[in-house]
Amino acid sequence: MNDALQYLIVALIVIPSAFYAVGVFSPQTRRRVQRSAALWLLKAQHPAKLRQFGLRILPVEQAKGCGAGCSDCNNCAPPAQSPEQPLLDLRTPPRR
Amino acid sequence: MNAPAASFPPTAITATPLSIALVGNPNCGKTALFNRLTGSRQKVANYAGVTVERKEGRFLAPSGRLVRVLDLPGAYSLNATSADEAITRDVCLGQHAVEARPDLLVCVADATNLRLHLRFVLELMRIGRPMVLALNMSDAAARRGITIDREKLSRALGIPIVSTVAVQRNGVHDLIAQIDSVPPPPPVMAPDGNLHAEVRRLLAECVRMPRHTAAIDDTLDRVVLHPVWGLAILAVLMFVMFQAVFTGARPFMDGIGNAMQVLGDWLGAALPAGPLRSLVQDGIVAGAGTVITFLPQILLLFLFILVLEESGYLPRAAFLLDRLMVGAGLTGRSFIPLLSSFACAIPGIMATRTIQDRRDRLATILVAPLMTCSARLPVYTLLIAAFIADRKVWGFLSLQGLVLFALYAAGIVSALAVSYTMKLWRRRRGHEIEEHALLLELPSYRMPHAFDIAIGLWERSWMFLRRVGTVILSLTVVLWFLSSFPAAPAGFIGPAIDYSLAGRIGHAMQYVFAPIGFNWQICIALIPGLAAREVAVSSLATVYALSANSDQAASQLQPLIAAQWPLATALSLLAWYVFAPQCLSTLAVIRRETNSIKTMALAAGYLFALAYLASLITYQIAHALA
């Protein structure tokens, strides 16, 4: 493995880590940066793949509170049920 | 139970959800019921005041109706006396800023304690909303020989009543059927009736109780609540906990440490020399890998906390310590928030919402960060294992365990001293000090369920490992980068890390921290440690791994610091971590709960000043004695 490839892999590990670390110290800054990047990627002139990626990284609004998933304490409550979470289905299955 | 929704025709799901709220007195099992209905895993424990915020979940009822469930904090009355009770009042009365009034109230009552719980049921009926009464813990009531004529009680109240056992898989079927049918509103009640007299009449007509309390509870309470024996039992319990945390986890920690070393060696051999190997070996494995070794200790600590929470012992301990806490300017109600802070200060600070008096609540919030949270455990363990001899005192007590106990005790004593100072300060400024009598509901003792404890421990493990994989790993990688770049030019004398950005920052910070004995490596570790205290350990491991000359030294932090640091520095760092406000999340929660930047700044300022002062005194004395 040559040095250039090693530096490329290191960059691919360090950059996302730095971005995450910024979010730990300043979540609002990270959200602002993430939102700006997502909106730029979502521009109509960009290819579909890029726009899809923009949609994926667009930050969603989070509820405040212990259930908001602050992920910064060992004893934090699990996040409140999100709309994406599967429903607990208590119906009896239809008879065939 | 989690059947896939896709197996049903999608048209069967009603578009508009039915909104229901679980309400009732504290500690009647609302959250256990909520978890059972929605499949959530919200925290439950055997004491009042676990839920301080509204929680939301959903489920599909047998008819295909989508049901939105709100779990509200427990309340004794709609005349709210604390912040958490106010949430329940506002939601029930339709006065909440965000939440609409629920379509149906599911009033949960402890079947073993209807004398207390029925009063709130009657008060809720006056609102005039459709309502179902769930007599929870009906299995415990049956064991105690309590018989409830449900039909008669239902006719007398004019609302449907179901028996539930929230902790059992099939314990809520009848309740789901009732929710699905949405009963009509209860008959209109006169607003000025005597609720206590009405409860007495209902109990006389519909309930037969052999005795008001369980015999076993009375027997245990005679010992556990004894002014002398009770305090002795509490002290022994705490002491055993910290001894076990240190000695019991050691073999598992050694096992994980060895595995990490093997992994580091293997990766070192597999990767070619260069920046990638350094990142993996010195950054990821040496840094994040070091923190993982502390998992057994954290789990052992949580095992004790979970057992105490489930058993119903905690409110008794609060009762025992009330006199001491009132003397120090707190209240017995502060005990549970402060004990929660041993796990993490954030839920501890949030739990202060159960404290009615505003000043008592503020005092508890300000001293909660002094309780030794589990994130400090890796730092304490690392330093104790490196600098305190592993020997027995009186033949059976571990000296290292004793030092750990002393550090926890130092946190408690400091919290009491700080709150006492605040009390004196308030008195000197002419504020009236009100001392409220402690009114606390003592729950029945319960044998902790092994399965629930196992689930609790699994969740803690998962949270810890997720934290290692996210916050700790990312900060370790960033620190590795800052400690490696810019690379030292050819001919640079000294370790390459001195030339790096982190090395320069550390050396600059040393001017401030030299009087308390911190070297530049410790100074660097303090910065990422602000995000999570354990990161200080991974940061030290990374910095020393990059400074080390051999692979052996790079993989083991403990012998390295034992050889390089004087004892005075280690003691000073221990003293620093007893007080340091090194957790940004805690400060953010203080700001949110008090709605005041000034209070947050006050907390950060006094904790920093205390930490610096304690470290300065410790270092200077230890240095002089050495």
XYZ file of C-alpha atoms in Angstrom:
722
model
C 0.000 0.000 0.000
C 1.603 3.250 -1.085
C 1.650 6.441 0.986
C -0.896 8.270 -1.197
C -3.485 5.549 -0.677
C -2.764 5.502 3.063
C -3.284 9.270 3.293
C -6.536 8.978 1.310
C -7.901 6.327 3.726
C -6.754 8.398 6.708
C -8.569 11.444 5.273
C -11.734 9.371 4.782
C -11.627 8.439 8.475
C -10.514 11.798 9.911
C -12.943 14.109 8.030
C -16.208 12.400 9.125
C -14.778 12.046 12.652
C -13.997 15.768 12.757
C -17.488 16.560 11.494
C -18.990 14.338 14.216
C -16.719 15.895 16.852
C -17.885 19.393 15.861
C -21.442 18.155 16.404
C -20.566 16.949 19.894
C -19.193 20.326 20.957
C -21.541 22.491 18.893
C -24.597 20.608 17.582
C -26.178 23.760 16.135
C -23.113 24.511 14.018
C -23.040 20.979 12.673
C -26.756 21.127 11.840
C -26.308 24.447 10.038
C -23.373 23.137 7.995
C -25.166 19.862 7.272
C -28.317 21.711 6.219
C -26.424 24.072 3.914
C -24.578 21.169 2.284
C -27.815 19.201 1.856
C -29.641 22.163 0.295
C -26.748 22.740 -2.107
C -26.819 19.079 -3.157
C -30.588 19.210 -3.631
C -30.336 21.865 -6.376
C -32.177 20.824 -9.547
C -29.107 20.993 -11.809
C -27.303 18.258 -9.839
C -27.493 14.611 -10.870
C -30.194 12.462 -9.235
C -27.669 10.496 -7.175
C -26.295 13.680 -5.612
C -29.796 14.962 -4.874
C -30.680 11.647 -3.252
C -27.588 11.957 -1.098
C -28.597 15.532 -0.205
C -31.995 14.283 0.899
C -30.339 11.651 3.059
C -28.123 14.067 4.903
C -30.788 16.787 5.344
C -31.094 17.060 9.141
C -34.544 16.379 10.619
C -35.997 18.473 13.430
C -35.408 16.848 16.811
C -37.571 17.045 19.896
C -35.955 18.482 23.003
C -35.717 16.467 26.190
C -34.127 13.371 27.619
C -35.837 11.239 25.011
C -34.385 13.309 22.191
C -31.380 11.036 21.885
C -28.675 13.391 23.098
C -26.394 10.307 23.233
C -24.189 12.060 25.722
C -25.025 10.281 28.935
C -24.965 6.648 29.897
C -28.319 6.774 31.592
C -30.263 8.789 29.035
C -33.706 7.424 28.264
C -34.116 5.758 24.896
C -35.475 8.170 22.274
C -39.228 8.600 22.030
C -40.863 6.412 19.384
C -40.208 8.008 16.017
C -42.667 7.863 13.108
C -40.238 5.575 11.246
C -40.216 3.010 14.025
C -42.381 -0.081 13.290
C -45.763 -0.050 14.979
C -46.570 -2.609 17.600
C -49.453 -4.392 15.909
C -51.981 -5.789 18.351
C -54.539 -6.830 15.728
C -55.390 -10.489 15.327
C -54.331 -11.761 11.869
C -57.255 -12.095 9.353
C -58.587 -15.630 8.930
C -57.830 -17.288 5.621
C -45.692 -9.822 19.545
C -44.192 -7.463 16.988
C -46.173 -8.846 14.069
C -45.334 -7.243 10.752
C -47.902 -4.661 9.699
C -47.570 -5.771 6.080
C -49.557 -8.978 6.756
C -52.740 -6.900 7.149
C -54.725 -5.065 4.497
C -53.522 -1.433 4.676
C -57.083 -0.083 4.335
C -57.909 -1.524 7.758
C -55.789 1.153 9.475
C -57.885 4.143 10.513
C -56.351 7.409 9.325
C -57.098 9.577 12.388
C -55.374 8.188 15.462
C -57.141 7.869 18.777
C -55.214 9.850 21.355
C -55.035 8.338 24.840
C -53.113 9.401 27.949
C -51.938 7.203 30.805
C -52.492 9.106 34.037
C -52.374 8.207 37.697
C -50.483 8.539 40.954
C -46.699 8.065 40.839
C -45.316 4.517 40.881
C -48.526 2.763 39.829
C -46.968 1.214 36.715
C -47.956 3.680 33.971
C -44.618 3.440 32.190
C -44.585 -0.371 32.430
C -48.054 -0.292 30.845
C -46.825 2.186 28.212
C -43.911 -0.105 27.372
C -46.262 -3.090 27.154
C -48.697 -1.239 24.842
C -46.178 0.405 22.526
C -43.190 -1.931 22.649
C -41.003 0.887 23.984
C -38.304 0.467 26.603
C -38.703 3.567 28.741
C -37.081 3.459 32.163
C -39.159 1.890 34.944
C -38.248 1.548 38.618
C -39.909 0.921 41.957
C -40.133 4.502 43.241
C -42.168 7.606 42.548
C -40.927 10.204 40.058
C -39.127 8.118 37.426
C -41.100 9.728 34.568
C -40.737 13.511 34.569
C -41.570 14.209 30.927
C -44.424 13.134 28.698
C -43.505 10.203 26.462
C -45.247 9.290 23.256
C -45.788 5.971 21.492
C -48.265 4.283 19.143
C -49.893 0.914 18.568
C -52.488 -0.618 16.299
C -55.595 -1.773 18.148
C -57.399 -5.021 17.151
C -59.943 -3.036 15.097
C -57.160 -1.492 13.009
C -57.434 1.821 14.824
C -54.152 3.661 15.234
C -53.755 4.610 18.891
C -51.371 7.335 20.032
C -50.350 6.827 23.648
C -49.035 9.521 25.986
C -47.285 8.457 29.168
C -47.623 11.327 31.635
C -45.643 11.941 34.838
C -47.350 10.671 37.970
C -49.461 13.160 39.925
C -51.355 13.008 43.211
C -53.744 15.776 42.243
C -54.595 18.222 39.467
C -53.482 20.965 41.861
C -49.894 20.575 40.700
C -47.139 21.239 43.224
C -44.121 20.374 41.064
C -42.920 20.828 37.470
C -43.680 17.234 36.462
C -47.207 17.315 37.941
C -47.887 20.538 36.017
C -47.311 18.692 32.712
C -49.950 16.099 33.651
C -52.427 18.765 34.759
C -51.976 20.820 31.589
C -52.389 17.848 29.240
C -55.482 16.519 31.072
C -57.162 19.921 31.123
C -56.246 20.728 27.517
C -54.020 23.644 28.572
C -50.711 22.274 27.306
C -48.895 24.490 24.793
C -48.142 21.676 22.343
C -50.280 18.695 23.285
C -54.012 18.570 22.456
C -56.435 17.212 25.047
C -56.492 13.379 24.783
C -59.612 11.589 23.471
C -59.489 9.031 26.258
C -57.889 8.998 29.700
C -56.580 5.662 30.886
C -56.374 6.163 34.616
C -53.923 3.700 36.128
C -54.329 2.819 39.804
C -52.299 0.506 42.021
C -54.772 -2.233 43.028
C -52.880 -2.719 46.301
C -53.264 0.922 47.313
C -56.711 2.068 46.211
C -57.152 4.172 49.349
C -54.659 6.643 47.894
C -55.194 6.175 44.165
C -59.014 6.370 43.975
C -58.973 10.001 45.097
C -57.148 11.045 41.933
C -59.480 8.857 39.840
C -62.462 10.801 41.213
C -60.703 14.095 40.554
C -59.984 13.110 36.948
C -63.608 12.060 36.416
C -64.634 15.650 37.063
C -62.904 16.674 33.831
C -65.677 14.831 31.980
C -63.505 13.043 29.389
C -64.072 9.402 28.367
C -62.127 7.307 30.835
C -61.058 3.736 31.611
C -59.736 2.681 34.997
C -56.890 0.134 34.880
C -56.361 -1.625 38.205
C -52.692 -2.400 37.767
C -50.606 -4.851 39.839
C -53.763 -6.932 40.295
C -51.573 -10.021 40.738
C -49.881 -8.424 43.761
C -53.308 -7.459 45.147
C -54.517 -11.061 44.797
C -51.397 -12.352 46.591
C -52.137 -10.035 49.495
C -55.725 -11.295 49.685
C -57.264 -8.033 48.458
C -60.553 -8.640 46.652
C -62.083 -5.929 44.507
C -65.663 -6.190 43.251
C -64.880 -4.725 39.855
C -68.453 -4.798 38.546
C -69.770 -2.964 41.566
C -66.955 -0.417 41.531
C -67.492 0.153 37.814
C -71.239 0.749 38.359
C -70.520 3.093 41.264
C -68.009 5.147 39.271
C -69.797 4.927 35.925
C -66.625 4.022 33.996
C -65.295 0.684 32.703
C -62.672 -0.999 34.894
C -60.123 -3.593 33.823
C -57.478 -5.502 35.763
C -53.964 -5.308 34.372
C -50.550 -6.746 35.140
C -48.235 -4.531 33.149
C -45.164 -6.666 33.771
C -46.788 -9.753 32.208
C -46.966 -10.365 28.476
C -50.724 -11.007 28.420
C -51.553 -8.592 31.208
C -53.156 -5.836 29.103
C -55.562 -7.645 26.715
C -58.730 -6.396 28.454
C -57.379 -2.861 28.526
C -56.690 -2.881 24.776
C -60.245 -4.078 24.115
C -61.647 -1.249 26.252
C -59.451 1.366 24.561
C -60.581 0.084 21.165
C -64.260 0.493 22.031
C -63.821 4.087 23.379
C -66.291 4.254 26.283
C -68.614 7.257 26.715
C -67.700 10.069 29.125
C -68.421 9.387 32.807
C -71.502 10.867 34.497
C -71.099 14.497 35.548
C -69.901 14.758 39.147
C -70.593 17.537 41.599
C -67.393 19.647 41.744
C -67.620 20.315 45.485
C -68.002 16.779 46.883
C -65.613 15.476 49.546
C -63.338 13.163 47.608
C -61.837 11.447 50.661
C -65.301 10.606 52.033
C -66.305 9.299 48.615
C -63.190 7.082 48.484
C -63.960 5.686 51.936
C -67.534 4.901 50.858
C -66.355 3.145 47.667
C -63.757 1.105 49.537
C -66.296 0.025 52.118
C -68.721 -1.105 49.412
C -66.428 -2.678 46.826
C -63.042 -3.647 48.333
C -62.012 -6.158 50.992
C -58.493 -5.727 52.359
C -57.127 -8.036 55.066
C -54.655 -5.271 56.058
C -53.534 -1.909 54.672
C -49.870 -2.826 54.151
C -48.046 -6.063 53.329
C -46.756 -7.900 56.422
C -43.329 -8.436 54.867
C -42.987 -4.693 54.174
C -43.718 -3.867 57.808
C -41.182 -6.436 59.051
C -38.436 -5.223 56.717
C -39.175 -1.560 57.417
C -38.756 -2.070 61.142
C -35.069 -2.811 60.447
C -34.391 -0.819 57.273
C -35.980 2.401 58.577
C -34.450 2.104 62.051
C -32.566 5.353 62.833
C -29.362 3.441 63.711
C -29.575 0.072 61.943
C -31.080 1.660 58.854
C -28.148 4.063 58.418
C -25.667 1.252 59.124
C -27.288 -0.925 56.445
C -27.188 1.962 53.951
C -23.485 2.613 54.655
C -22.616 -1.092 54.313
C -24.571 -1.345 51.048
C -22.714 1.604 49.523
C -19.374 0.307 50.784
C -19.928 -3.191 49.388
C -20.991 -1.674 46.080
C -17.726 0.209 45.548
C -15.543 -2.658 46.805
C -17.288 -5.034 44.397
C -17.019 -2.564 41.516
C -13.239 -2.493 41.909
C -12.410 -6.079 42.779
C -15.166 -8.027 41.013
C -14.574 -6.528 37.577
C -10.782 -6.939 37.540
C -10.544 -10.380 35.795
C -12.955 -9.295 33.037
C -11.088 -6.027 32.550
C -7.795 -7.865 32.252
C -9.352 -10.194 29.678
C -10.609 -7.313 27.522
C -7.289 -5.468 27.929
C -5.362 -8.540 26.702
C -7.732 -8.952 23.757
C -7.173 -5.318 22.785
C -3.430 -5.769 22.981
C -3.571 -8.849 20.745
C -5.767 -6.935 18.283
C -3.354 -3.982 18.276
C -0.354 -6.271 17.696
C -2.103 -8.132 14.907
C -3.168 -4.948 13.136
C 0.324 -3.528 13.589
C 1.797 -6.575 11.884
C -0.817 -6.662 9.117
C -0.578 -3.009 8.065
C 2.481 -1.467 6.411
C 4.351 1.239 8.315
C 2.863 4.668 7.690
C 0.064 7.009 8.776
C -2.698 4.379 8.477
C -0.981 1.968 10.850
C -0.331 4.781 13.289
C -4.009 5.830 13.150
C -5.273 2.295 13.724
C -2.705 1.248 16.324
C -1.960 4.450 18.246
C -5.298 6.158 17.718
C -8.189 3.724 17.448
C -6.932 0.637 19.331
C -4.823 2.409 21.956
C -7.435 5.148 22.505
C -10.955 3.745 22.111
C -9.741 0.219 22.956
C -8.494 1.395 26.360
C -11.924 2.786 27.257
C -13.720 -0.474 26.343
C -11.795 -2.281 29.094
C -13.828 -0.343 31.681
C -17.143 -1.853 30.545
C -17.218 -4.599 33.253
C -16.843 -2.019 36.032
C -19.595 0.176 34.649
C -21.907 -2.826 34.320
C -21.214 -3.924 37.890
C -22.057 -0.421 39.143
C -25.304 -0.430 37.159
C -26.160 -3.918 38.418
C -26.200 -2.525 41.969
C -28.145 0.585 40.946
C -30.767 -1.430 39.018
C -31.279 -3.891 41.883
C -31.708 -1.009 44.344
C -34.146 0.750 42.002
C -36.264 -2.368 41.426
C -36.379 -3.463 45.047
C -38.090 -0.347 46.422
C -35.197 0.431 48.779
C -34.321 3.859 47.339
C -37.257 5.854 48.817
C -36.403 4.301 52.203
C -32.851 5.577 51.869
C -34.270 9.023 51.011
C -36.348 8.890 54.198
C -33.313 7.899 56.283
C -31.186 10.719 54.909
C -33.854 13.420 55.107
C -32.603 14.870 58.408
C -29.011 15.034 57.173
C -30.043 16.584 53.869
C -32.324 19.181 55.421
C -29.456 20.157 57.734
C -27.258 20.656 54.689
C -29.819 22.814 52.898
C -31.335 20.105 50.705
C -34.386 17.903 51.160
C -34.981 14.151 51.391
C -36.524 14.469 47.927
C -33.054 15.409 46.624
C -31.789 11.907 47.395
C -33.156 10.130 44.327
C -32.013 12.806 41.821
C -28.590 12.743 43.472
C -28.434 8.957 43.413
C -29.447 8.978 39.725
C -26.490 11.284 39.184
C -24.146 8.422 40.134
C -25.096 6.960 36.760
C -25.151 10.295 34.908
C -25.863 13.841 36.061
C -28.288 14.511 33.187
C -31.202 12.285 34.285
C -30.366 13.270 37.868
C -30.851 16.954 37.067
C -34.061 16.184 35.186
C -35.354 14.146 38.130
C -35.243 17.298 40.266
C -38.565 18.229 38.650
C -40.214 16.169 41.392
C -38.967 18.689 43.994
C -41.721 21.205 44.723
C -39.694 23.996 46.347
C -37.887 26.123 43.744
C -34.857 26.831 45.950
C -34.464 23.182 46.979
C -34.629 22.228 43.329
C -31.997 24.781 42.314
C -29.679 23.666 45.132
C -30.049 20.029 44.028
C -29.349 20.928 40.389
C -26.204 22.839 41.351
C -24.744 20.011 43.444
C -25.813 17.088 41.198
C -22.618 17.316 39.038
C -20.576 16.647 42.193
C -21.963 13.134 42.384
C -19.487 10.731 40.784
C -21.028 9.756 37.453
C -20.094 6.500 35.742
C -18.044 8.402 33.136
C -15.521 9.277 35.860
C -15.032 5.610 36.716
C -12.479 4.898 33.919
C -10.357 7.890 35.013
C -10.474 6.888 38.693
C -9.754 3.235 37.931
C -6.817 4.031 35.685
C -5.160 6.269 38.280
C -5.946 4.046 41.278
C -4.658 0.924 39.518
C -1.482 2.772 38.500
C -0.647 4.491 41.798
C -2.351 2.673 44.685
C -0.846 -0.629 45.804
C -2.994 -3.703 45.221
C -3.049 -4.997 48.803
C -5.556 -5.907 51.469
C -6.429 -3.865 54.538
C -7.375 -5.886 57.648
C -6.959 -8.991 55.535
C -10.137 -8.684 53.470
C -10.661 -5.104 52.242
C -9.074 -4.007 48.985
C -7.069 -0.792 49.438
C -7.866 0.215 45.859
C -11.581 -0.320 46.543
C -11.264 1.817 49.687
C -9.713 4.669 47.696
C -12.527 4.434 45.143
C -15.069 4.559 47.984
C -13.248 7.594 49.407
C -13.482 9.390 46.046
C -17.223 8.730 45.856
C -17.562 9.853 49.487
C -15.591 13.022 48.649
C -18.180 13.845 45.993
C -21.057 13.342 48.450
C -19.395 15.345 51.240
C -18.583 18.188 48.822
C -22.200 18.257 47.615
C -23.429 18.556 51.211
C -20.816 21.232 51.973
C -21.728 23.267 48.880
C -25.470 23.098 49.610
C -24.808 24.070 53.229
C -22.781 27.062 52.030
C -25.652 28.060 49.757
C -28.043 27.785 52.707
C -25.797 30.035 54.838
C -25.445 32.499 51.977
C -29.224 32.670 51.520
C -29.697 33.178 55.247
C -27.083 35.929 55.346
C -28.826 37.712 52.483
C -31.992 37.693 54.568
C -33.868 35.034 52.576
C -36.286 32.984 54.581
C -35.254 29.319 54.705
C -38.338 27.147 54.539
C -37.897 23.566 55.639
C -40.578 21.367 54.146
C -41.659 18.132 55.745
C -40.792 15.155 53.535
C -43.914 13.491 52.168
C -42.783 10.385 50.363
C -44.685 7.313 49.266
C -42.872 4.120 50.302
C -43.583 1.423 47.687
C -43.898 -2.261 48.509
C -40.658 -4.204 48.393
C -40.292 -6.201 45.236
C -37.921 -8.998 44.289
C -36.014 -7.651 41.245
C -36.811 -9.610 38.063
C -33.631 -11.201 36.709
C -34.890 -10.698 33.154
C -35.531 -6.968 33.664
C -32.095 -6.542 35.231
C -30.519 -8.407 32.308
C -32.363 -6.163 29.830
C -31.253 -3.084 31.804
C -27.620 -4.228 31.741
C -27.813 -5.048 28.047
C -29.115 -1.530 27.356
C -26.305 0.034 29.430
C -23.726 -2.054 27.566
C -25.180 -1.056 24.245
C -25.243 2.648 25.225
C -21.640 2.480 26.432
C -20.386 0.688 23.323
C -22.323 3.086 21.082
C -20.679 5.951 22.946
C -17.255 4.367 22.427
C -18.047 3.873 18.745
C -19.270 7.449 18.221
C -18.165 10.232 20.597
C -15.030 8.569 21.963
C -13.841 7.110 18.658
C -14.370 10.322 16.690
C -12.616 12.483 19.285
C -9.755 9.995 19.520
C -9.302 10.070 15.734
C -9.326 13.889 15.744
C -6.818 13.956 18.587
C -4.585 11.488 16.744
C -4.669 13.813 13.741
C -3.856 16.889 15.831
C -1.072 14.966 17.594
C 0.460 13.735 14.317
C 0.288 16.836 12.124
C 2.094 18.921 11.141
C 4.778 16.265 11.009
C 8.141 17.181 12.506
C 10.704 18.309 9.912
C 13.902 16.390 9.359
C 16.424 17.176 12.069
C 13.809 18.112 14.694
C 15.124 17.259 18.146
C 12.689 15.644 20.603
C 9.488 13.634 20.176
C 7.603 14.417 16.945
C 4.402 15.038 18.913
C 5.979 18.183 20.410
C 5.948 19.715 16.915
C 2.291 18.795 16.300
C -0.666 21.127 16.857
C -1.850 19.190 19.914
C 1.672 19.259 21.366
C 1.836 23.033 21.014
C -1.639 23.500 22.538
C -0.696 21.218 25.442
C 2.544 23.089 26.117
C 0.683 26.449 26.012
C -1.956 25.192 28.469
C 0.720 23.962 30.831
C 1.371 27.524 32.034
C -2.098 27.530 33.639
C -2.023 23.961 34.936
C 1.612 23.628 36.052
C 0.844 24.846 39.618
C -1.495 21.866 40.039
C 1.051 19.428 38.644
C -0.498 18.661 35.243
C 1.943 17.911 32.434
C 1.200 18.860 28.816
C -0.210 15.412 28.003
C -2.859 15.799 30.728
C -3.613 19.323 29.497
C -4.345 17.985 25.990
C -6.602 15.244 27.381
C -8.711 17.805 29.270
C -10.072 19.368 26.052
C -11.735 16.349 24.366
C -12.682 15.230 27.899
C -15.201 18.078 27.883
C -17.401 16.065 25.523
C -17.286 12.953 27.689
C -15.082 12.394 30.699
C -13.898 8.954 29.583
C -12.366 10.539 26.480
C -9.625 11.836 28.776
C -8.440 8.226 29.160
C -8.500 7.459 25.431
C -6.778 10.801 24.743
C -3.999 10.050 27.226
C -3.603 6.605 25.659
C -3.292 8.116 22.165
C -0.890 10.883 23.200
C 1.369 8.458 25.099
C 1.199 5.898 22.293
C 2.414 8.544 19.836
C 5.142 9.667 22.229
C 6.297 6.117 22.998
C 9.343 4.556 21.406
C 8.398 0.895 21.532
C 5.285 -1.092 20.655
C 5.132 -2.498 24.198
C 4.901 0.990 25.693
C 2.402 2.094 23.074
C -0.120 -0.556 24.045
C -0.227 -0.056 27.814
C -1.121 3.246 29.358
C -1.222 2.227 33.005
C 2.442 1.179 33.499
C 3.527 4.152 31.406
C 1.891 6.787 33.585
C 2.930 4.885 36.719
C 6.532 5.232 35.602
C 6.388 8.823 34.332
C 4.059 10.710 36.681
C 4.881 11.624 40.261
C 2.281 10.509 42.821
C 1.419 14.167 43.503
C 0.266 14.623 39.884
C -1.934 11.529 40.015
C -3.557 12.645 43.281
C -4.045 16.127 41.882
C -5.778 14.724 38.776
C -8.033 12.583 40.998
C -8.964 15.684 43.010
C -9.608 17.550 39.746
C -12.049 14.888 38.556
C -14.021 14.950 41.822
C -15.083 18.532 41.064
C -14.342 19.435 37.441
C -17.335 20.634 35.391
C -16.015 18.613 32.484
C -19.236 17.671 30.778
C -20.801 20.064 28.287
C -24.043 18.052 28.181
C -24.540 18.501 31.928
C -24.064 22.255 31.616
C -26.520 22.346 28.702
C -29.133 20.480 30.763
C -28.627 22.851 33.708
C -29.316 25.731 31.362
C -32.433 24.068 29.965
C -33.883 23.020 33.321
C -33.283 26.398 34.986
C -33.864 28.426 31.806
C -30.914 30.567 32.863
C -27.474 31.037 31.353
C -26.450 32.753 34.595
C -27.143 29.610 36.635
C -25.225 27.493 34.140
C -22.277 29.916 34.302
C -22.454 29.865 38.094
C -22.356 26.040 38.122
C -19.433 25.909 35.673
C -17.567 28.677 37.517
C -17.849 27.296 41.036
C -17.058 23.729 39.927
C -13.977 24.889 38.015
C -12.800 27.001 40.951
C -13.334 24.090 43.370
C -11.506 21.685 41.045
C -8.512 23.989 40.658
C -8.354 24.754 44.364
C -8.649 21.101 45.404
C -5.980 20.049 42.884
C -3.681 22.881 43.952
C -3.921 21.964 47.650
C -3.564 18.233 46.923
C -0.575 18.693 44.639
C 1.275 21.137 46.831
C 0.817 19.035 49.999
C 1.711 15.751 48.229
C 4.697 17.411 46.557
C 5.959 18.836 49.854
C 5.560 15.474 51.643
C 7.312 13.626 48.827
